[in-house]
Coordinates of C-alpha atoms and ligand atoms in Angstrom, one line a residue:
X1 CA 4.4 -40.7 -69.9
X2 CA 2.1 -40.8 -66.6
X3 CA 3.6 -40.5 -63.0
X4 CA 1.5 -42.3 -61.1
X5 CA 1.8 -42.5 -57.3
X6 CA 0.2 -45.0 -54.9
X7 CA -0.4 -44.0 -50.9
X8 CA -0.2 -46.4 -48.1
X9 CA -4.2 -47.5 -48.6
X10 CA -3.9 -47.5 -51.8
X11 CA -1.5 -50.2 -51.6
X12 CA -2.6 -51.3 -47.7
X13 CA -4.5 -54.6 -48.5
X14 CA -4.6 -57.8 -51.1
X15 CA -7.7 -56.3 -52.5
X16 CA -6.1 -52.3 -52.8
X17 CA -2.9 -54.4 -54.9
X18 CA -5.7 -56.0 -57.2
X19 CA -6.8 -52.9 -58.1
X20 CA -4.2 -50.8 -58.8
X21 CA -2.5 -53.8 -60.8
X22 CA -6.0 -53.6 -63.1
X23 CA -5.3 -49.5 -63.0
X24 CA -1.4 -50.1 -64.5
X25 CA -2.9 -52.8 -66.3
X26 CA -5.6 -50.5 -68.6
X27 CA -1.9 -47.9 -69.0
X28 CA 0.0 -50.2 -70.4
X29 CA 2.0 -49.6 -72.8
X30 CA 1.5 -45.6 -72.0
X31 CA 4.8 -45.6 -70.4
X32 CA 4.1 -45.5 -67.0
X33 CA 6.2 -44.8 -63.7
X34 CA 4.6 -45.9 -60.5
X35 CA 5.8 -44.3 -57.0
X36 CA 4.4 -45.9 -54.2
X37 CA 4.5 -45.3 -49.9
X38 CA 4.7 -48.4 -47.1
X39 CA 1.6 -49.7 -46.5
X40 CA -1.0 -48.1 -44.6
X41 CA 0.2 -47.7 -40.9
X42 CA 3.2 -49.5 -41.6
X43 CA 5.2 -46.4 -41.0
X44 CA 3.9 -45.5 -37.6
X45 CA 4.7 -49.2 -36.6
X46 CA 8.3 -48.8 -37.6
X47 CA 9.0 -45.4 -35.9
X48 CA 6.7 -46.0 -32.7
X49 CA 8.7 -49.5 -32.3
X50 CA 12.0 -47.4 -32.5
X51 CA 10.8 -45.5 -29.4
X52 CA 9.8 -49.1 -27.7
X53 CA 13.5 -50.3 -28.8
X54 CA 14.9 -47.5 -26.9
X55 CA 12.3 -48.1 -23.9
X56 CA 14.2 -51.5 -23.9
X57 CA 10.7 -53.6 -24.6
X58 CA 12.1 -56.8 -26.5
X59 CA 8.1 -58.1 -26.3
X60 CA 7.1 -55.4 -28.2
X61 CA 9.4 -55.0 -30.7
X62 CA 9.3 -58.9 -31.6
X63 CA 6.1 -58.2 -31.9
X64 CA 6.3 -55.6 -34.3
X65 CA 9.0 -57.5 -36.2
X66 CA 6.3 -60.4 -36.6
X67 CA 3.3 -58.3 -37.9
X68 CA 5.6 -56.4 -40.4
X69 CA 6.2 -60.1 -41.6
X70 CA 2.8 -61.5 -41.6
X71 CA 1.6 -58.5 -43.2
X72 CA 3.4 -58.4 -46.0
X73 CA 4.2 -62.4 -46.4
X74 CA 0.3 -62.4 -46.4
X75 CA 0.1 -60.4 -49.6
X76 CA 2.8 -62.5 -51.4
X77 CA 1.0 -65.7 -50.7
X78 CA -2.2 -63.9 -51.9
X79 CA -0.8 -62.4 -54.8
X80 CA 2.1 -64.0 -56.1
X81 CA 1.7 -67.3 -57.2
X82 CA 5.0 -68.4 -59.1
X83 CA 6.7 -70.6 -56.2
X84 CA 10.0 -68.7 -57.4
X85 CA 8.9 -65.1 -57.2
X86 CA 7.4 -65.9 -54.0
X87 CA 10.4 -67.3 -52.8
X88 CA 12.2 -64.3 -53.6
X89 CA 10.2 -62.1 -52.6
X90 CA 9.8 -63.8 -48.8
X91 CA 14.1 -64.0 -49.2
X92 CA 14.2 -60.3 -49.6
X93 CA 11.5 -60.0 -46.8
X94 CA 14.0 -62.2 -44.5
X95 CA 16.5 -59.9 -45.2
X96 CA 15.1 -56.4 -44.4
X97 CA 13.5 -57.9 -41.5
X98 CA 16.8 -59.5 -40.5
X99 CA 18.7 -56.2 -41.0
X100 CA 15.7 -53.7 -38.9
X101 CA 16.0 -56.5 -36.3
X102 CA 19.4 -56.0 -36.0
X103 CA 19.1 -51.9 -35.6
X104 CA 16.1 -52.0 -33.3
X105 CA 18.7 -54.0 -31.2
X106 CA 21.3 -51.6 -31.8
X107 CA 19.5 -48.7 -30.7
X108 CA 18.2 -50.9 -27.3
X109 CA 21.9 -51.0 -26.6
X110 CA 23.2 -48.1 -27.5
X111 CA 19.7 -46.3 -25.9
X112 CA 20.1 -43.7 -28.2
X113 CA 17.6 -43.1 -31.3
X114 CA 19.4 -40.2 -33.9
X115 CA 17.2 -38.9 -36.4
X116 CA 19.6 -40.7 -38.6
X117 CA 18.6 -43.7 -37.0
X118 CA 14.9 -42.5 -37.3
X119 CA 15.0 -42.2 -41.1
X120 CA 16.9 -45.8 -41.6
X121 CA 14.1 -47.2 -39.6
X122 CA 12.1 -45.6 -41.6
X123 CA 12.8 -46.4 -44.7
X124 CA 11.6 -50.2 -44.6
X125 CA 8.1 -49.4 -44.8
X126 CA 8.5 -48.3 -48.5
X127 CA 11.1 -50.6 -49.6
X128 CA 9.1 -53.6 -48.2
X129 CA 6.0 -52.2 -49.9
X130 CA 7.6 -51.4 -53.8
X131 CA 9.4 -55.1 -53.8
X132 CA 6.0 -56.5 -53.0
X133 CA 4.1 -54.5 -55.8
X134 CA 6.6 -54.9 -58.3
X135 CA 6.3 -59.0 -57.6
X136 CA 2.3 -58.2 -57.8
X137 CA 2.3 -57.0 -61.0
X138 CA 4.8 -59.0 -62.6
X139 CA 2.7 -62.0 -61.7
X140 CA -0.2 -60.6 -63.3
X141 CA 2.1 -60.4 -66.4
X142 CA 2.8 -56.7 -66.3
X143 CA 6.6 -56.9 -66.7
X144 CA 8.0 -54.4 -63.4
X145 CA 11.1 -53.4 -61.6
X146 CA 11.6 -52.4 -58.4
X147 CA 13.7 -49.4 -57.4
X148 CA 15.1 -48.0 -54.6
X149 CA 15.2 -44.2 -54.6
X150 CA 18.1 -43.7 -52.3
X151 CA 20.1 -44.3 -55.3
X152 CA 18.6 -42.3 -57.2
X153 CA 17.7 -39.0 -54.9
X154 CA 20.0 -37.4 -53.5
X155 CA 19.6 -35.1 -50.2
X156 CA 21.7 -32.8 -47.5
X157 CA 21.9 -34.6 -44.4
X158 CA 18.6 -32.9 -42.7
X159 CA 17.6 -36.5 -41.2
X160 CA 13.5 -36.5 -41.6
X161 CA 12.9 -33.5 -44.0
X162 CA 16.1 -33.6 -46.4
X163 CA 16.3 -31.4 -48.9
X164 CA 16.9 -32.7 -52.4
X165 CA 20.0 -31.6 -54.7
X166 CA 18.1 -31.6 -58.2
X167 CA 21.2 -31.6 -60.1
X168 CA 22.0 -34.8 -59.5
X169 CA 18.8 -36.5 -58.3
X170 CA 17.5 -35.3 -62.1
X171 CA 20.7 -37.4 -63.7
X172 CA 20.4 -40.4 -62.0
X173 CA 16.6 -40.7 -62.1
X174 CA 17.1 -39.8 -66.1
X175 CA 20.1 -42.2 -66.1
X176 CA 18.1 -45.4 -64.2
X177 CA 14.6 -45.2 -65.2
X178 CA 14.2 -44.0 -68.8
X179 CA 15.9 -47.1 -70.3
X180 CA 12.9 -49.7 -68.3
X181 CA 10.1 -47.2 -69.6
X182 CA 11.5 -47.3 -73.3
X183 CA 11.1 -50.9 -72.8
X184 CA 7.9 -51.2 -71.1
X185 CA 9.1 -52.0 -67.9
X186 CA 6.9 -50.4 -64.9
X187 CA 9.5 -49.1 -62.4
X188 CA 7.9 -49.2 -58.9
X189 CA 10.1 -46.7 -56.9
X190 CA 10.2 -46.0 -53.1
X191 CA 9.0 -43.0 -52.4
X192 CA 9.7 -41.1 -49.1
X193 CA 13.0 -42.1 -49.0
X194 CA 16.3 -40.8 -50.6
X195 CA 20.0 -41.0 -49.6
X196 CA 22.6 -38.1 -48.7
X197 CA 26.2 -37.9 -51.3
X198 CA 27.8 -40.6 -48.7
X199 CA 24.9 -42.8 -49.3
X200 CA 23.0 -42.6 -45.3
X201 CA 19.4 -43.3 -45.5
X202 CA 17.4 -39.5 -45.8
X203 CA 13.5 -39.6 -45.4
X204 CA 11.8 -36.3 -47.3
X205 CA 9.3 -35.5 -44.4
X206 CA 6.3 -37.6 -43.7
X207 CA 3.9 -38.3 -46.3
X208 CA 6.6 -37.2 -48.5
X209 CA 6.0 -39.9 -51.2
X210 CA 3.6 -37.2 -53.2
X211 CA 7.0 -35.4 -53.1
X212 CA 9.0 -37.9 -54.8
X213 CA 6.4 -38.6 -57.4
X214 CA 6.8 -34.8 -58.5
X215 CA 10.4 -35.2 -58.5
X216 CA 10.6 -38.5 -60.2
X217 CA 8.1 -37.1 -62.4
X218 CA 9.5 -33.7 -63.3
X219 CA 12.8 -35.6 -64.0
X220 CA 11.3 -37.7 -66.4
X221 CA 9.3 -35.1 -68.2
X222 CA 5.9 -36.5 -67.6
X223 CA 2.6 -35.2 -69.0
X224 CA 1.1 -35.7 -66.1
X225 CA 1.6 -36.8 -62.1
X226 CA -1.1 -38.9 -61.1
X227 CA -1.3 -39.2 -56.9
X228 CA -4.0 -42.0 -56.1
X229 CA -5.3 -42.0 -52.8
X230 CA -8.5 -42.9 -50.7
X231 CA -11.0 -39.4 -51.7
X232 CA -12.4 -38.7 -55.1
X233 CA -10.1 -35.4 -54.9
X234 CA -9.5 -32.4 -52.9
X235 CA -12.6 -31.4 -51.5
X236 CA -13.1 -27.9 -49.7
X237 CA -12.3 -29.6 -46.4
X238 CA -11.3 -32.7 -44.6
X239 CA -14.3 -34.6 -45.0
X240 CA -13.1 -36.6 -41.8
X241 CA -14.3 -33.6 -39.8
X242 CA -16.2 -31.4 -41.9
X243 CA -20.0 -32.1 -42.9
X244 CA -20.5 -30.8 -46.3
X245 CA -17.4 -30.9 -47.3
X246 CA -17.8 -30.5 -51.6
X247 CA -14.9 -32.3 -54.0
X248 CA -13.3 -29.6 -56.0
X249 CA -12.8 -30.4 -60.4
X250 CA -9.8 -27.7 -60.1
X251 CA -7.8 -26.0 -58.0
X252 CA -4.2 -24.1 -58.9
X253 CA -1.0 -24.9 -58.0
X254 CA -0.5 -22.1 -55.1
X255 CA -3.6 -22.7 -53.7
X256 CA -3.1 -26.7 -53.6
X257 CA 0.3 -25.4 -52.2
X258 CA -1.1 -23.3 -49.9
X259 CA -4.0 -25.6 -48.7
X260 CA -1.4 -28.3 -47.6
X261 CA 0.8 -26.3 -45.7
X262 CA -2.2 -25.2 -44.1
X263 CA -2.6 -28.6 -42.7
X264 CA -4.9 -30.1 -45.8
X265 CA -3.4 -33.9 -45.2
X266 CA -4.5 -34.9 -49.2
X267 CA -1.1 -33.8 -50.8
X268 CA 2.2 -32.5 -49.1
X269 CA 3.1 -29.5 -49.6
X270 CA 6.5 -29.6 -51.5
X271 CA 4.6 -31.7 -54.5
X272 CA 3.7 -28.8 -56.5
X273 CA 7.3 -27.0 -56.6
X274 CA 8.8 -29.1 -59.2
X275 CA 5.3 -29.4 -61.1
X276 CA 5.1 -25.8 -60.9
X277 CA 8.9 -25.5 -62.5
X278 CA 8.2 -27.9 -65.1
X279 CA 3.8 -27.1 -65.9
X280 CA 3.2 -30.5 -65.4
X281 CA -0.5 -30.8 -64.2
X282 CA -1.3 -32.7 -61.0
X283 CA -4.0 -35.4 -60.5
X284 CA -5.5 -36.5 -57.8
X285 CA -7.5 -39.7 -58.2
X286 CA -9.2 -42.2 -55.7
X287 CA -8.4 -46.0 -56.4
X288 CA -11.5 -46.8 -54.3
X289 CA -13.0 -45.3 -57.6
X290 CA -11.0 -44.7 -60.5
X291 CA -13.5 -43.7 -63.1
X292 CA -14.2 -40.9 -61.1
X293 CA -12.1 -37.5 -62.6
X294 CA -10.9 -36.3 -59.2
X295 CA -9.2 -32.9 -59.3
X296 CA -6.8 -31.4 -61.9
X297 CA -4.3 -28.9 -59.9
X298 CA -2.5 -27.2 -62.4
X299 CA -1.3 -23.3 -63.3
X300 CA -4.9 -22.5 -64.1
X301 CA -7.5 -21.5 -61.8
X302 CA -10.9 -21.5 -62.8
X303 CA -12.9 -19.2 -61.2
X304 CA -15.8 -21.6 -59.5
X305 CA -18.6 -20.2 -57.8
X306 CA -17.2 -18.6 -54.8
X307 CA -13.8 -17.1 -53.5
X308 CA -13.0 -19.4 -51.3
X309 CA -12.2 -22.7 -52.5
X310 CA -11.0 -24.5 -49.0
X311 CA -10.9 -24.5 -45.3
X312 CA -8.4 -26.1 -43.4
X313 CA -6.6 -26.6 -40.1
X314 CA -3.3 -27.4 -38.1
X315 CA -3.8 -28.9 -35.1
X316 CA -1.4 -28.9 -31.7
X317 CA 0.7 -25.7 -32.3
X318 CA 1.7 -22.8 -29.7
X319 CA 1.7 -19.4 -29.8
X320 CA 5.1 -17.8 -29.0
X321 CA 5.0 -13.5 -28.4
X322 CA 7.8 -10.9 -27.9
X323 CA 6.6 -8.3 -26.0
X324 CA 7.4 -5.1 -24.8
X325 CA 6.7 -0.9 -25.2
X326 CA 10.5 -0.2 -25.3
X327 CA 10.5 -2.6 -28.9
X328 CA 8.6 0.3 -30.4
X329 CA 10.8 1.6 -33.2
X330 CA 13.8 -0.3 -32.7
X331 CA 14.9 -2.2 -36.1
X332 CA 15.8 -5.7 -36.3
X333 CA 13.3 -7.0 -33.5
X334 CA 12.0 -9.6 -36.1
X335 CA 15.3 -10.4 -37.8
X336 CA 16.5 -11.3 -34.7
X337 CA 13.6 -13.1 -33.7
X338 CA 13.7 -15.1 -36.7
X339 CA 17.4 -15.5 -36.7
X340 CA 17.4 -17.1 -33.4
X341 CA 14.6 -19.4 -34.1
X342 CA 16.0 -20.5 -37.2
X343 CA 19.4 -21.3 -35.6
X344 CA 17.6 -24.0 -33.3
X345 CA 16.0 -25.4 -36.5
X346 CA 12.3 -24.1 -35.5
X347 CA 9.8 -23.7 -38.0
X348 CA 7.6 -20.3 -37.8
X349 CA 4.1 -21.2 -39.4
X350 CA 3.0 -17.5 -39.0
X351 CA 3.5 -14.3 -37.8
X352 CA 1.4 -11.4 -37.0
X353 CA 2.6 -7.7 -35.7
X354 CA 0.3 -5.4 -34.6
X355 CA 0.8 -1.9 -36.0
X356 CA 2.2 -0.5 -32.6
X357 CA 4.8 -2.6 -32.5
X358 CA 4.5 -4.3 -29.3
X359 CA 3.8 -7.3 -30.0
X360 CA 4.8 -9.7 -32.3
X361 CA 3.7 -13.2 -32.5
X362 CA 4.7 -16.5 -33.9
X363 CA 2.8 -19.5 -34.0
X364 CA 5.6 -22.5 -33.7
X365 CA 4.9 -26.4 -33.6
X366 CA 4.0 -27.5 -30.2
X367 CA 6.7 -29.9 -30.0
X368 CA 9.1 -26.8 -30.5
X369 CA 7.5 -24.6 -28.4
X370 CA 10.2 -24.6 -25.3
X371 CA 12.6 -25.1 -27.5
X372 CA 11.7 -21.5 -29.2
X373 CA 11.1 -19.9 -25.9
X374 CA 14.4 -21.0 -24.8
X375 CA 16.0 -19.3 -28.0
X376 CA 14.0 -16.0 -27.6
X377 CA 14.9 -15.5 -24.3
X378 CA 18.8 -16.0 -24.6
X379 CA 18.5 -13.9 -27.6
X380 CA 16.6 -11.3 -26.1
X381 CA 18.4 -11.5 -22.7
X382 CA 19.9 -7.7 -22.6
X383 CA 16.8 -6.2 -23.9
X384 CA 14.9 -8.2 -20.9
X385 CA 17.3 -7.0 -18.0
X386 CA 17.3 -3.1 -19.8
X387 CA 13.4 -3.4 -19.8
X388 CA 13.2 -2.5 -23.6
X389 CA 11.1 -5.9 -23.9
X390 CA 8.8 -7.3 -20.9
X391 CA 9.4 -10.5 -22.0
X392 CA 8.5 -14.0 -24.3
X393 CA 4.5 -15.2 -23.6
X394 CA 4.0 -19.1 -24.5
X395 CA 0.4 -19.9 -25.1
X396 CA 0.0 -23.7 -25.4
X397 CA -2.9 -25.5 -27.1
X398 CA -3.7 -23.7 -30.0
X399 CA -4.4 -24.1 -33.9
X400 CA -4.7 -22.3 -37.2
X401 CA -7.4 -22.4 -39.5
X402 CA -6.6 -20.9 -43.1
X403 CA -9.3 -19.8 -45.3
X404 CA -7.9 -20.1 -49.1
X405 CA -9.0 -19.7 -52.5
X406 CA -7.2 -16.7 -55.1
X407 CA -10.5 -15.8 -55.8
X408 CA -10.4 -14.2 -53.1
X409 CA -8.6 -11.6 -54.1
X410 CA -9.6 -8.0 -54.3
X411 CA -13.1 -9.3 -53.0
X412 CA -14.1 -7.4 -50.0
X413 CA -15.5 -8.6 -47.0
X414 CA -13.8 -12.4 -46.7
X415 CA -12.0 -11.7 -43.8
X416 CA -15.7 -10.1 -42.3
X417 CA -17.5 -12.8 -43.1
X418 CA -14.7 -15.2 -41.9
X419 CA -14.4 -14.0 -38.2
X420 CA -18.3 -13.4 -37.9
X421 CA -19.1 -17.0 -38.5
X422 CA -16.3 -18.0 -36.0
X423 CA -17.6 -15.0 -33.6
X424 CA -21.3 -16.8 -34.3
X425 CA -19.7 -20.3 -32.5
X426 CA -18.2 -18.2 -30.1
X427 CA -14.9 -19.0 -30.8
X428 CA -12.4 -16.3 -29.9
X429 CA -9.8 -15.0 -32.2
X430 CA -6.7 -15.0 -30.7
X431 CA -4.3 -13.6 -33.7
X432 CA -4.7 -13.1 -37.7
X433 CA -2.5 -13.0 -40.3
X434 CA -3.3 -12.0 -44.5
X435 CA -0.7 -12.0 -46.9
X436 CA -0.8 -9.5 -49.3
X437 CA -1.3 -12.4 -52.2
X438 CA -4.6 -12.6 -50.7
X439 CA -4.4 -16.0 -51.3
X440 CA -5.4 -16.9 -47.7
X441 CA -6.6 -15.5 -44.0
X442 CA -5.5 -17.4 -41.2
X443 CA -6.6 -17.4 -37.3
X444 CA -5.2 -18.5 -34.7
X445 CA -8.0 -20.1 -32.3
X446 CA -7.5 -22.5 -29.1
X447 CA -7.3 -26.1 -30.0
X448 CA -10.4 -26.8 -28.2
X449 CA -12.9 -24.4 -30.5
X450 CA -11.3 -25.3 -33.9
X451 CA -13.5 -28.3 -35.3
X452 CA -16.5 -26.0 -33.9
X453 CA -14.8 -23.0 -36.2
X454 CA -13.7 -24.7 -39.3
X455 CA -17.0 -25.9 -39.8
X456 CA -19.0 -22.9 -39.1
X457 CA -16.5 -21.2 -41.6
X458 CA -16.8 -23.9 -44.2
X459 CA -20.8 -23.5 -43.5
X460 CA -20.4 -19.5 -43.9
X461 CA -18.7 -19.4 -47.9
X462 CA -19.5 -23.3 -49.4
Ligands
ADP501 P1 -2.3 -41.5 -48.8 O1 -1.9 -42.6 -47.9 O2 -2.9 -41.9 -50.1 O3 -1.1 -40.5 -49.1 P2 -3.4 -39.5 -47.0 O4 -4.1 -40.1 -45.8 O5 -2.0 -38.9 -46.9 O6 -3.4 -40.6 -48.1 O7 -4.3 -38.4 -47.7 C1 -5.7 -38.7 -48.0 C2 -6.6 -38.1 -46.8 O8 -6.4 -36.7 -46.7 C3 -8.0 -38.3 -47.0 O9 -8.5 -39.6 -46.6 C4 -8.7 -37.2 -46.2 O10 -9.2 -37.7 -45.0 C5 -7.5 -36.3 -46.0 N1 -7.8 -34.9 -46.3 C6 -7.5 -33.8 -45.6 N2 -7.9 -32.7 -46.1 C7 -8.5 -33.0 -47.3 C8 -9.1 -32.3 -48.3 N3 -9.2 -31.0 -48.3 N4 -9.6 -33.0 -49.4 C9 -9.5 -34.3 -49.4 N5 -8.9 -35.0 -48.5 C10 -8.5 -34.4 -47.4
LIG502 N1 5.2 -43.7 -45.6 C1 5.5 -42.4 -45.4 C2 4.7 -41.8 -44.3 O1 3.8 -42.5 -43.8 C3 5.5 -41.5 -46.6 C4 4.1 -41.4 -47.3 O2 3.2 -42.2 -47.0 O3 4.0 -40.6 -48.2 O4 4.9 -40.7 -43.9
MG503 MG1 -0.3 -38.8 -48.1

């Protein structure tokens, strides 16, 4: 059995749907599951129009209503020809539309958007999308059902990055989907989207469709998880902003996992903790060119040429510091520090502490970054008025750029070679952080010097 999951431009145009039907078509009858997201950019539409519905613009979110239509009515007529399919399928279009109309007016009224809210608005991108492909492909005589995941996944109530109970999700995807593949029947299942025990509307995190392909795949025991996209692979960089940029055959699990948190856009980040669990290899393959072998991620690395298999970045983050002489010696400075950041739900993406214990710093979301000086200083309030800590330091407006590859370990002279070629852009180094997995170095640099950085980095080792 092959997992195979479609993104939004893989399934984003009439022409996208042709393909991927001839793609299920050539693996049928090799029990396949297909995953698939909303259609390219239908996403944005639906969460940017939530923030217009609560702006009170009627135009625009008519508007919005309209295009979601036309777009996807404009695939059905292309695609499915049997009258009563097609009138189905533009029934069950009527209906979600009906229903998002009716919340978009809700939350006008009420002028308040939840993240609850946020998630069931989300959650028509992927539902409108996987009862269109299922249509597609059953009109090109592939027999397909459509599924909605939020019967199947189950989540906490973490509104925009729920976290999955396996237990049960495992049951009920073993439960719902094995009996279609025994008979042939390609489930098309929303990704993205799950539901909480009381059965409200979850999303996984954005771009978290690669997510729910691991999981749908891990629960069914496939051989493989297949995530088609628009790139021949994972390549050593975003080749959007990085000349050069070389496709990689292989890469392991932990660095694919530590690539992506490190900003690396081509798979999210929690897709390789159930493949990991369950040794299920990871493919990424480009539907733009599918005889092309992408990359294989799996529990094997293969040492290629070089230490350093990737260079990425994450843009629009600040850089929060605790500072202060009297914080010398005293235990519990970063327990506390993390303690109250995690109590106002804010994410720390790194940390470094100089060795005289100073200073430490945490680079935070920009969104989050008041929000986490806010918690620092209440925390820290005491220590502030007894001058044990001078204060919290906000500096806005700057990114990481992570260097990974586990060749890199026990190699000397990465981290050398890494801050001379951003010292050779002039690009100042404003903190670093190694783990001691030596699976990657990251800097934090001003947002304005990072393209200039990553590439001179990417030029430096690839
Ligand atoms: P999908 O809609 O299929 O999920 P995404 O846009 O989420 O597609 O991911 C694919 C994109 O990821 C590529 O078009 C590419 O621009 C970007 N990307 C970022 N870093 C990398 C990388 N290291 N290798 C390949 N693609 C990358
Ligand atoms: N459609 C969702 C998003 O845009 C999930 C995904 O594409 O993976 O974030
Ligand atoms: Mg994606």
């Amino acid at each position: 059995m092959i997992t195979m999951k479609f993104g939004g431009t893989s399934v984003g145009d009439a022409g996208r749907l042709r393909e991927i039907t001839e793609i299920i078509r050539a693996g049928y009858g090799k029990r396949l599951v297909v995953v698939a997201s909303a259609m390219s950019g239908v996403t944005d539409l639906l969460l940017s129009t939530a923030r217009a519905a609560l702006r009170n613009e009627a135009v625009k979110v008519r508007e919005a209503v309209e295009t979601l239509s036309q777009k996807h009515s404009q695939i059905a007529m292309e695609l499915v020809s049997r009258p009563e399919s097609r009138d189905r399928l533009f029934g069950y279009y009527a209906r979600l539309l009906k229903d998002l109309d009716i919340i978009y007016q809700g939350v006008a009224l009420l002028e308040e958007l939840s993240p609850r809210s946020l998630d069931a608005i989300a959650s028509f991108g992927e539902r409108l999308s996987c009862a269109q492909i299922a249509a597609v492909f059953e009109d090109a005589g592939i027999a397909a059902e459509y599924v909605d995941t939020r019967e199947l996944i189950r989540t906490d109530a973490n509104y925009g990055q729920a976290a999955v109970d396996f237990a049960v999700t495992r049951a009920n995807i073993q439960k719902a989907l094995t009996p279609l593949v025994e008979k042939n029947i390609v489930p098309v299942a929303t990704g993205f989207i799950a539901a909480t025990k009381d059965g409200i509307t979850t999303t996984l995190g954005r771009s978290g469709s690669d997510y729910t392909a691991a999981i749908v795949g891990a629960a069914l025991g496939s051989e493989e998880i297949w995530i088609w996209t628009d790139v021949d692979g994972i390549m050593t960089a975003d080749p959007r902003y990085v000349r050069g940029a070389r496709h990689l055959e292989e890469i392991s699990y932990r660095e694919a996992a530590e690539m992506s948190y490190f900003g690396a856009k081509v798979i999210h980040p929690k897709t390789m903790l159930p493949a990991i669990e369950n040794n299920i290899p990871i493919r990424i393959k480009n539907t733009f060119n599918p005889s092309h072998p992408g990359t294989l991620i799996s529990g094997k690395t293969r040492g290629v040429s070089g230490a350093v298999k990737n260079v990425t970045s994450i843009d629009d983050l600040a850089l929060v510091a605790v500072e202060g002489h009297g914080m010398m010696g005293v235990p519990g400075v970063a327990a506390r520090i993390f303690t109250a950041l995690a109590r106002v739900g804010v994410n720390v993406m790194m940390i470094s502490q100089a060795s005289s214990e100073h200073n430490v710093c945490l680079v935070v979301p920009g969104k989050d970054r008041q929000c986490a000086v806010d918690a620092l200083q209440k925390e820290f309030a005491a220590d502030i008025g007894g001058k044990i800590i001078d204060g919290v330091r906000l500096r806005e407006g700057v990114a990481i750029i992570a260097v990974v590859g586990e060749g890199m370990q026990g190699v000397p002279g990465i981290a050398g070679k890494t801050l001379t070629a951003a010292a050779r852009e002039n690009v100042s180094i404003i903190a670093v952080a190694q783990g001691s997995s030596e699976l990657n170095i990251s800097l934090v640099v001003d947002q304005g010097d990072v393209r200039r950085a990553v590439q001179a980095i990417h030029d430096a080792f690839i």
